[in-house]
Amino acid sequence: MASILDEYEDSQNRRHPSQHSSRLSAANIGITHSGFVNVRLEEEKPIFNKQRIDFTPPEKINHFAVCNNQLCMSLGKDTLLRIDLAKPDQPNQIELVRKEDSKVHKLFLDPTGSHLVISLSTNECLYLNRNTQKVRSLSRWRGHLIESVGWNKLLGTETNSGPILVGTSQGVIFEAEISASEGTLFNTNPDQYFKHVHALEEDGKPAPVCCIEVERGMESKVFIIATTRKRLFQFVGRIPEGSDQQGFSSIFSQNQELLPSFQEFPFNMGYSEITFYTSKLRICPKAFAWMMGNGVLYGQLDYIRLDSLLSDVQVWDYTPDIDFSFNKPISIVLTQFHFLLLLPDRVKAICTLNGQVVYEDIFPDKFGTLKKMIKDPAGGLIWIYTEKAVFRYHIQREARDVWQMYMSMNKFDLAKEYCRDRPECMDTVLAKEAEYCFQNKRYMESAKCYALTQNYFEEIALKFIEAKQEEALKEFLLKKLNNLKQSEKTQITLLVMWLTELYLNHLGLLESDLGKNGIFLESREEFRKFLCSSKHKECLYNNRTTIYDLLASHGNVDDMVYFSVIMEDYERVISHYCQHDDYSAALEVLSKHCIEKLLYKFSPVLMQHIPQKVVDVWIQMGNKLDPKKLIPALVNYSQMGSTQQTNETIRYMEFCVYQLVVTEEAIHNYLLSLYAKHKPDSLLWYLEQAGTHMSDIHYDLKYALRLCAEHGYLQACVLVYKIMELYEEAVDLALQVDVDLAKSCADLPEDDEELRKKLWLKIARHVVQEEKDVKKAMNCLSSCNLLKIEDILPFFPDFVTIDHFKEAICSSLEEYNQHIEELKQEMEEATESAKRIREDIQEMRNKYGLVESQEKCAACDFPLLNRPFYLFLCGHMFHYDCLFLEVTPHLSTYKQSKLDELQKKLAAASRTSKSRHRPAPKEKEDGGDSASLGKGSSSVSREQIKSDIDDIIACECVYCGELMIKSIDKPFIDPLKFEEEKSSWL
């Protein structure tokens, strides 16, 4: 059904748009103090927009009902008109069959728009379903004038109303149920039952039930509100879970001690009406408005409270122009923020927040007296009708100006809630809240609000300065700073510098007051958090020089050091600590941040005062440092420092050489010089472990030789000569120390027999001529097979007789004879062994075994040729790893341990690189011999280890040899694993 009035108004607006331009003024176009531009291109539509429906009733309209887009109206005497607003061009007209003197008293339409109850003035009721054309009588309802119906929103359907409550003019509340079905043979009435549940009274007399509402809450809770002319009743109860009966009789019978039975007002205007506001369809109402004699009772519905369902109630008095003698209010409708009162000739909209009339619409007399106002909860439209016309109100953006009302009531949180999408309004609310807080001396809250507004920055700052509220000013600046964009660098710099000055002033005042130490610590922590802010790190870094100057001007050394750490200006921090002799703190900064450049720079100073800690840090940093760059600090203080500094220097040099395996010649030379000067006991050991080949040496041999010679370390010089392969010089010098040392040097040139003989002759000459010991001279003959008795005879003096070495000559001849016999015997045995070996080889050449490609391992049954395998003469073939697993359990403890040891040796021999370990210093000759013996035993070849492993695991076939025979008394399942195996079979 089209609206002619609506179309007319729209066409007028399109035809004369210039009429609206005159209304635009400075209030609508301009720049306010907030900085927002408020431009309205067209006049804003009113909240309540009235439209007259293009409908001329053939007869006068008696009653009207609308719900869920289903409109029903009673026309004239016997006509009922139904219109589906989704199909307005298909109206449905039904004739009511009733008595001559009966009139339609009221129409009741359920929330689904399916069930229509028609109350007649003759105490009868009719029923009409949306899907039928047949009007049916509710026989059980006969004899009662129905004033109100409380529909069941939860259980009501298109065919069944579910349990409902019915209020009569005599104050009786009945429970009933209506079904649209045709019924059974014995019950053709639509009313299923109709029973009395409660009765309402006023002043001891029955009073008409003007309105009744039923709502369901959580946990099967039911709320019933019923009103008479001046009383409002509440009923709350629970319907037992699992009960077949979903009626309301139990609610009225339950104990009502927690709720007041009713609220009563003194004045009575003959009727009352209650309306509810529901934000969405099929949810519980949030607010109510009850129109009665004393005014409008408005409040919220609280379904959790135990003492009353009504909450925050207040009575709004009628405006003075309402006189009950000629223009009593007829109907009331509640919206989110307004309630609309219908008077005989006008509609008034009153704001529920402040009780002010915000809208008034006067109807022309030509339409007649206004009769009723109804709200359709499904679409939110408000309908008003007279005997000749129907009007409809659209509600558009009802909450648009609510923020202003909340703001005027100083309810700023609610005001901000309703202008979130309107920044210019939000700015106004925030400015108002800030001003309100400032006037009430809530300066911190005021600062937070001001920081969110677009008000002039200078004005706000001056307000706080004049009020001497530095804390509030600081809060304002912080909030403003956080709201700035990163591109606003000038503003950020200004605020950061200002805040720094404020913090420093505040800290200075607190520091001088000993009684406020706790507040001082909190403030300093807050200041440091400000300096640590990642959001403004770039600004702080770019202006760090200015901040350093500010900190210095206030004498705030601790925070300057802290800020230097944040800016990673560690050189400034370390210099500060060193200037104040706090070397441990300086070293801690260096070790924490591992800055090599600064460590090289400050190590000389730190090494002078805390050498042990410095060396600990160097060792901790390991390969991150270049030891060569630390030598200047070490050389300086090892020469002029104390014993502790020298020892720490040696400790770090040893760490570099033995742990870091540094090969730099300067490092080794320096350590060698330290050993020669301060730790001679370690010098010889260092030279020995450094190696005996030129390729293994990392120090300068000539420098080492000169150093040892200057300090008179002859044995060390001999060792260096040996490494330099200057054997003659080594023997000459060794003879000054020990003959045995000289002998060890004489045997070194293994490939040069002539040189060896020459060296041994030197030793023999020294023994004969210097020591004059014939026995030692004879020992030289036994130690070197190159020397003969005739070689050393010239060294003896002429007066020496043969008796002195006759025994030695005889002994030597006997040894030669015995050696000759042993050689002969060995030759015979070798000849015989060679003969047998040749025979065995010849015999073995004729033995062979064939392994075909499909052959499988006897243990795992996988192809044999995939992995290394063993082939036994018995024909069994095993993979290497399978044979290992089969044999190992049968070996003795000794062989198992030996096998494990061989496995480890094999793994060690396979490694490409061997780690070096620092050997123990040589203190005795016995220790040196044992070390050399250990070195010889560790050189077993990898092939020999494999051969030893084969001797253990492949000496015989595991299935045909002694191992199988010895295991005959062993159980098939290991007793330790018996339970586990048993459980796996269950």
PDB file of C-alpha atoms in Angstrom, residues 465-646:
ATOM      1  CA  ILE A 465      50.658  25.935  34.633  1.00  0.00           C
ATOM      2  CA  GLU A 466      48.528  28.681  36.192  1.00  0.00           C
ATOM      3  CA  ALA A 467      46.915  26.107  38.475  1.00  0.00           C
ATOM      4  CA  LYS A 468      50.444  24.882  39.425  1.00  0.00           C
ATOM      5  CA  GLN A 469      49.565  21.312  38.510  1.00  0.00           C
ATOM      6  CA  GLU A 470      52.802  19.952  37.125  1.00  0.00           C
ATOM      7  CA  GLU A 471      51.712  16.311  37.461  1.00  0.00           C
ATOM      8  CA  ALA A 472      48.547  16.977  35.463  1.00  0.00           C
ATOM      9  CA  LEU A 473      50.562  18.953  32.901  1.00  0.00           C
ATOM     10  CA  LYS A 474      52.960  16.047  32.591  1.00  0.00           C
ATOM     11  CA  GLU A 475      50.067  13.618  32.121  1.00  0.00           C
ATOM     12  CA  PHE A 476      48.586  15.896  29.452  1.00  0.00           C
ATOM     13  CA  LEU A 477      51.889  16.102  27.597  1.00  0.00           C
ATOM     14  CA  LEU A 478      52.398  12.328  27.790  1.00  0.00           C
ATOM     15  CA  LYS A 479      48.953  11.599  26.394  1.00  0.00           C
ATOM     16  CA  LYS A 480      49.398  14.211  23.705  1.00  0.00           C
ATOM     17  CA  LEU A 481      52.767  12.761  22.810  1.00  0.00           C
ATOM     18  CA  ASN A 482      51.349   9.257  22.455  1.00  0.00           C
ATOM     19  CA  ASN A 483      48.615  10.550  20.152  1.00  0.00           C
ATOM     20  CA  LEU A 484      51.024  12.240  17.745  1.00  0.00           C
ATOM     21  CA  LYS A 485      51.942  10.598  14.461  1.00  0.00           C
ATOM     22  CA  GLN A 486      55.531   9.625  13.702  1.00  0.00           C
ATOM     23  CA  SER A 487      55.611  12.164  10.892  1.00  0.00           C
ATOM     24  CA  GLU A 488      55.039  15.055  13.338  1.00  0.00           C
ATOM     25  CA  LYS A 489      58.685  15.154  14.350  1.00  0.00           C
ATOM     26  CA  THR A 490      58.815  18.806  15.422  1.00  0.00           C
ATOM     27  CA  GLN A 491      55.904  18.394  17.852  1.00  0.00           C
ATOM     28  CA  ILE A 492      57.364  15.140  19.182  1.00  0.00           C
ATOM     29  CA  THR A 493      60.738  16.788  19.807  1.00  0.00           C
ATOM     30  CA  LEU A 494      59.139  19.707  21.624  1.00  0.00           C
ATOM     31  CA  LEU A 495      57.069  17.490  23.905  1.00  0.00           C
ATOM     32  CA  VAL A 496      59.928  15.081  24.637  1.00  0.00           C
ATOM     33  CA  MET A 497      62.228  17.913  25.687  1.00  0.00           C
ATOM     34  CA  TRP A 498      59.513  19.536  27.789  1.00  0.00           C
ATOM     35  CA  LEU A 499      58.657  16.277  29.511  1.00  0.00           C
ATOM     36  CA  THR A 500      62.319  15.607  30.237  1.00  0.00           C
ATOM     37  CA  GLU A 501      62.643  18.981  31.926  1.00  0.00           C
ATOM     38  CA  LEU A 502      59.477  18.360  33.973  1.00  0.00           C
ATOM     39  CA  TYR A 503      60.691  14.948  35.087  1.00  0.00           C
ATOM     40  CA  LEU A 504      64.091  16.311  36.091  1.00  0.00           C
ATOM     41  CA  ASN A 505      62.556  19.195  38.055  1.00  0.00           C
ATOM     42  CA  HIS A 506      60.256  16.813  39.877  1.00  0.00           C
ATOM     43  CA  LEU A 507      63.066  14.376  40.664  1.00  0.00           C
ATOM     44  CA  GLY A 508      65.225  17.196  41.951  1.00  0.00           C
ATOM     45  CA  LEU A 509      62.534  18.322  44.394  1.00  0.00           C
ATOM     46  CA  LEU A 510      61.899  14.767  45.629  1.00  0.00           C
ATOM     47  CA  GLU A 511      65.575  13.937  46.033  1.00  0.00           C
ATOM     48  CA  SER A 512      66.110  16.841  48.407  1.00  0.00           C
ATOM     49  CA  ASP A 513      63.207  15.652  50.588  1.00  0.00           C
ATOM     50  CA  LEU A 514      64.407  12.589  52.526  1.00  0.00           C
ATOM     51  CA  GLY A 515      60.895  11.768  53.669  1.00  0.00           C
ATOM     52  CA  LYS A 516      59.738  11.077  50.117  1.00  0.00           C
ATOM     53  CA  ASN A 517      62.285   8.465  49.134  1.00  0.00           C
ATOM     54  CA  GLY A 518      59.610   5.979  48.039  1.00  0.00           C
ATOM     55  CA  ILE A 519      57.923   8.531  45.794  1.00  0.00           C
ATOM     56  CA  PHE A 520      61.327   9.503  44.419  1.00  0.00           C
ATOM     57  CA  LEU A 521      62.095   5.912  43.431  1.00  0.00           C
ATOM     58  CA  GLU A 522      58.704   5.530  41.743  1.00  0.00           C
ATOM     59  CA  SER A 523      59.153   8.796  39.863  1.00  0.00           C
ATOM     60  CA  ARG A 524      62.622   7.840  38.713  1.00  0.00           C
ATOM     61  CA  GLU A 525      61.317   4.497  37.486  1.00  0.00           C
ATOM     62  CA  GLU A 526      58.593   6.318  35.564  1.00  0.00           C
ATOM     63  CA  PHE A 527      61.167   8.691  34.045  1.00  0.00           C
ATOM     64  CA  ARG A 528      63.332   5.786  32.979  1.00  0.00           C
ATOM     65  CA  LYS A 529      60.367   4.078  31.344  1.00  0.00           C
ATOM     66  CA  PHE A 530      59.815   7.307  29.438  1.00  0.00           C
ATOM     67  CA  LEU A 531      63.430   7.278  28.277  1.00  0.00           C
ATOM     68  CA  CYS A 532      63.051   3.621  27.239  1.00  0.00           C
ATOM     69  CA  SER A 533      59.970   4.284  25.112  1.00  0.00           C
ATOM     70  CA  SER A 534      60.439   2.472  21.817  1.00  0.00           C
ATOM     71  CA  LYS A 535      57.866   4.716  20.144  1.00  0.00           C
ATOM     72  CA  HIS A 536      60.027   7.820  20.616  1.00  0.00           C
ATOM     73  CA  LYS A 537      63.429   6.175  20.437  1.00  0.00           C
ATOM     74  CA  GLU A 538      64.301   7.947  17.191  1.00  0.00           C
ATOM     75  CA  CYS A 539      63.558  11.377  18.688  1.00  0.00           C
ATOM     76  CA  LEU A 540      65.545  10.596  21.831  1.00  0.00           C
ATOM     77  CA  TYR A 541      68.469   9.384  19.771  1.00  0.00           C
ATOM     78  CA  ASN A 542      68.500  12.403  17.443  1.00  0.00           C
ATOM     79  CA  ASN A 543      68.369  14.798  20.404  1.00  0.00           C
ATOM     80  CA  ARG A 544      70.538  12.839  22.816  1.00  0.00           C
ATOM     81  CA  THR A 545      73.071  15.673  23.087  1.00  0.00           C
ATOM     82  CA  THR A 546      70.369  18.034  24.343  1.00  0.00           C
ATOM     83  CA  ILE A 547      69.147  15.460  26.835  1.00  0.00           C
ATOM     84  CA  TYR A 548      72.716  14.909  28.042  1.00  0.00           C
ATOM     85  CA  ASP A 549      72.983  18.641  28.642  1.00  0.00           C
ATOM     86  CA  LEU A 550      69.691  18.684  30.554  1.00  0.00           C
ATOM     87  CA  LEU A 551      70.764  15.776  32.736  1.00  0.00           C
ATOM     88  CA  ALA A 552      74.140  17.389  33.374  1.00  0.00           C
ATOM     89  CA  SER A 553      72.565  20.745  34.258  1.00  0.00           C
ATOM     90  CA  HIS A 554      70.468  19.018  36.916  1.00  0.00           C
ATOM     91  CA  GLY A 555      73.411  16.990  38.175  1.00  0.00           C
ATOM     92  CA  ASN A 556      71.513  13.767  37.568  1.00  0.00           C
ATOM     93  CA  VAL A 557      74.473  11.466  36.985  1.00  0.00           C
ATOM     94  CA  ASP A 558      72.650   8.152  37.551  1.00  0.00           C
ATOM     95  CA  ASP A 559      69.997   8.860  34.953  1.00  0.00           C
ATOM     96  CA  MET A 560      72.609  10.173  32.544  1.00  0.00           C
ATOM     97  CA  VAL A 561      74.409   6.849  32.783  1.00  0.00           C
ATOM     98  CA  TYR A 562      71.098   5.028  32.372  1.00  0.00           C
ATOM     99  CA  PHE A 563      70.220   7.096  29.307  1.00  0.00           C
ATOM    100  CA  SER A 564      73.673   6.466  27.838  1.00  0.00           C
ATOM    101  CA  VAL A 565      73.070   2.732  28.144  1.00  0.00           C
ATOM    102  CA  ILE A 566      69.687   3.075  26.401  1.00  0.00           C
ATOM    103  CA  MET A 567      71.293   5.059  23.594  1.00  0.00           C
ATOM    104  CA  GLU A 568      74.038   2.410  23.470  1.00  0.00           C
ATOM    105  CA  ASP A 569      76.588   5.158  24.134  1.00  0.00           C
ATOM    106  CA  TYR A 570      78.704   2.754  26.157  1.00  0.00           C
ATOM    107  CA  GLU A 571      81.908   4.705  25.773  1.00  0.00           C
ATOM    108  CA  ARG A 572      80.415   7.545  27.772  1.00  0.00           C
ATOM    109  CA  VAL A 573      79.199   5.097  30.418  1.00  0.00           C
ATOM    110  CA  ILE A 574      82.538   3.371  30.776  1.00  0.00           C
ATOM    111  CA  SER A 575      84.440   6.661  30.864  1.00  0.00           C
ATOM    112  CA  HIS A 576      82.159   7.835  33.643  1.00  0.00           C
ATOM    113  CA  TYR A 577      82.794   4.712  35.717  1.00  0.00           C
ATOM    114  CA  CYS A 578      86.549   4.891  35.168  1.00  0.00           C
ATOM    115  CA  GLN A 579      86.650   8.560  36.175  1.00  0.00           C
ATOM    116  CA  HIS A 580      84.903   7.637  39.418  1.00  0.00           C
ATOM    117  CA  ASP A 581      87.215   4.621  40.015  1.00  0.00           C
ATOM    118  CA  ASP A 582      84.312   2.202  39.625  1.00  0.00           C
ATOM    119  CA  TYR A 583      86.266  -0.181  37.430  1.00  0.00           C
ATOM    120  CA  SER A 584      84.118  -3.200  38.203  1.00  0.00           C
ATOM    121  CA  ALA A 585      81.021  -1.413  36.910  1.00  0.00           C
ATOM    122  CA  ALA A 586      82.874  -0.388  33.762  1.00  0.00           C
ATOM    123  CA  LEU A 587      83.987  -3.961  33.192  1.00  0.00           C
ATOM    124  CA  GLU A 588      80.440  -5.189  33.773  1.00  0.00           C
ATOM    125  CA  VAL A 589      79.148  -2.920  30.990  1.00  0.00           C
ATOM    126  CA  LEU A 590      81.886  -4.170  28.686  1.00  0.00           C
ATOM    127  CA  SER A 591      81.233  -7.829  29.436  1.00  0.00           C
ATOM    128  CA  LYS A 592      77.445  -7.459  29.178  1.00  0.00           C
ATOM    129  CA  HIS A 593      77.461  -5.853  25.746  1.00  0.00           C
ATOM    130  CA  CYS A 594      80.657  -7.477  24.392  1.00  0.00           C
ATOM    131  CA  ILE A 595      81.932  -4.412  22.526  1.00  0.00           C
ATOM    132  CA  GLU A 596      85.383  -5.404  21.225  1.00  0.00           C
ATOM    133  CA  LYS A 597      86.414  -1.917  20.176  1.00  0.00           C
ATOM    134  CA  LEU A 598      85.801  -0.447  23.614  1.00  0.00           C
ATOM    135  CA  LEU A 599      87.370  -3.444  25.304  1.00  0.00           C
ATOM    136  CA  TYR A 600      90.614  -2.873  23.428  1.00  0.00           C
ATOM    137  CA  LYS A 601      90.470   0.810  24.370  1.00  0.00           C
ATOM    138  CA  PHE A 602      89.796   0.480  28.094  1.00  0.00           C
ATOM    139  CA  SER A 603      91.652  -2.763  28.835  1.00  0.00           C
ATOM    140  CA  PRO A 604      94.944  -1.010  29.737  1.00  0.00           C
ATOM    141  CA  VAL A 605      93.240   1.024  32.470  1.00  0.00           C
ATOM    142  CA  LEU A 606      91.184  -1.898  33.769  1.00  0.00           C
ATOM    143  CA  MET A 607      94.164  -4.269  33.661  1.00  0.00           C
ATOM    144  CA  GLN A 608      96.048  -1.927  35.965  1.00  0.00           C
ATOM    145  CA  HIS A 609      93.388  -2.063  38.706  1.00  0.00           C
ATOM    146  CA  ILE A 610      91.399  -5.320  38.350  1.00  0.00           C
ATOM    147  CA  PRO A 611      93.587  -7.709  36.315  1.00  0.00           C
ATOM    148  CA  GLN A 612      91.901 -10.936  37.434  1.00  0.00           C
ATOM    149  CA  LYS A 613      88.374  -9.783  36.529  1.00  0.00           C
ATOM    150  CA  VAL A 614      89.584  -8.399  33.216  1.00  0.00           C
ATOM    151  CA  VAL A 615      91.216 -11.684  32.264  1.00  0.00           C
ATOM    152  CA  ASP A 616      88.056 -13.545  33.301  1.00  0.00           C
ATOM    153  CA  VAL A 617      86.056 -11.403  30.874  1.00  0.00           C
ATOM    154  CA  TRP A 618      88.614 -11.952  28.108  1.00  0.00           C
ATOM    155  CA  ILE A 619      88.447 -15.689  28.634  1.00  0.00           C
ATOM    156  CA  GLN A 620      84.663 -15.560  28.685  1.00  0.00           C
ATOM    157  CA  MET A 621      84.556 -13.754  25.336  1.00  0.00           C
ATOM    158  CA  GLY A 622      86.915 -16.330  23.801  1.00  0.00           C
ATOM    159  CA  ASN A 623      87.283 -16.091  20.022  1.00  0.00           C
ATOM    160  CA  LYS A 624      85.433 -12.770  19.869  1.00  0.00           C
ATOM    161  CA  LEU A 625      88.654 -10.974  20.825  1.00  0.00           C
ATOM    162  CA  ASP A 626      91.883 -10.665  18.880  1.00  0.00           C
ATOM    163  CA  PRO A 627      94.679 -11.413  21.400  1.00  0.00           C
ATOM    164  CA  LYS A 628      97.205  -9.436  19.351  1.00  0.00           C
ATOM    165  CA  LYS A 629      95.292  -6.227  20.023  1.00  0.00           C
ATOM    166  CA  LEU A 630      95.487  -6.883  23.771  1.00  0.00           C
ATOM    167  CA  ILE A 631      99.258  -7.340  23.840  1.00  0.00           C
ATOM    168  CA  PRO A 632      99.996  -3.600  24.393  1.00  0.00           C
ATOM    169  CA  ALA A 633      97.967  -3.635  27.611  1.00  0.00           C
ATOM    170  CA  LEU A 634      99.599  -6.887  28.703  1.00  0.00           C
ATOM    171  CA  VAL A 635     103.150  -5.839  27.868  1.00  0.00           C
ATOM    172  CA  ASN A 636     102.758  -2.509  29.638  1.00  0.00           C
ATOM    173  CA  TYR A 637     101.619  -3.876  32.976  1.00  0.00           C
ATOM    174  CA  SER A 638     103.542  -7.150  32.930  1.00  0.00           C
ATOM    175  CA  GLN A 639     106.732  -5.091  32.852  1.00  0.00           C
ATOM    176  CA  MET A 640     105.817  -2.539  35.475  1.00  0.00           C
ATOM    177  CA  GLY A 641     102.975  -4.231  37.313  1.00  0.00           C
ATOM    178  CA  SER A 642     102.703  -6.494  40.300  1.00  0.00           C
ATOM    179  CA  THR A 643     103.014 -10.249  40.494  1.00  0.00           C
ATOM    180  CA  GLN A 644      99.229 -10.605  40.189  1.00  0.00           C
ATOM    181  CA  GLN A 645      99.155  -8.714  36.909  1.00  0.00           C
ATOM    182  CA  THR A 646     101.991 -10.870  35.589  1.00  0.00           C
TER     183      THR A 646
END
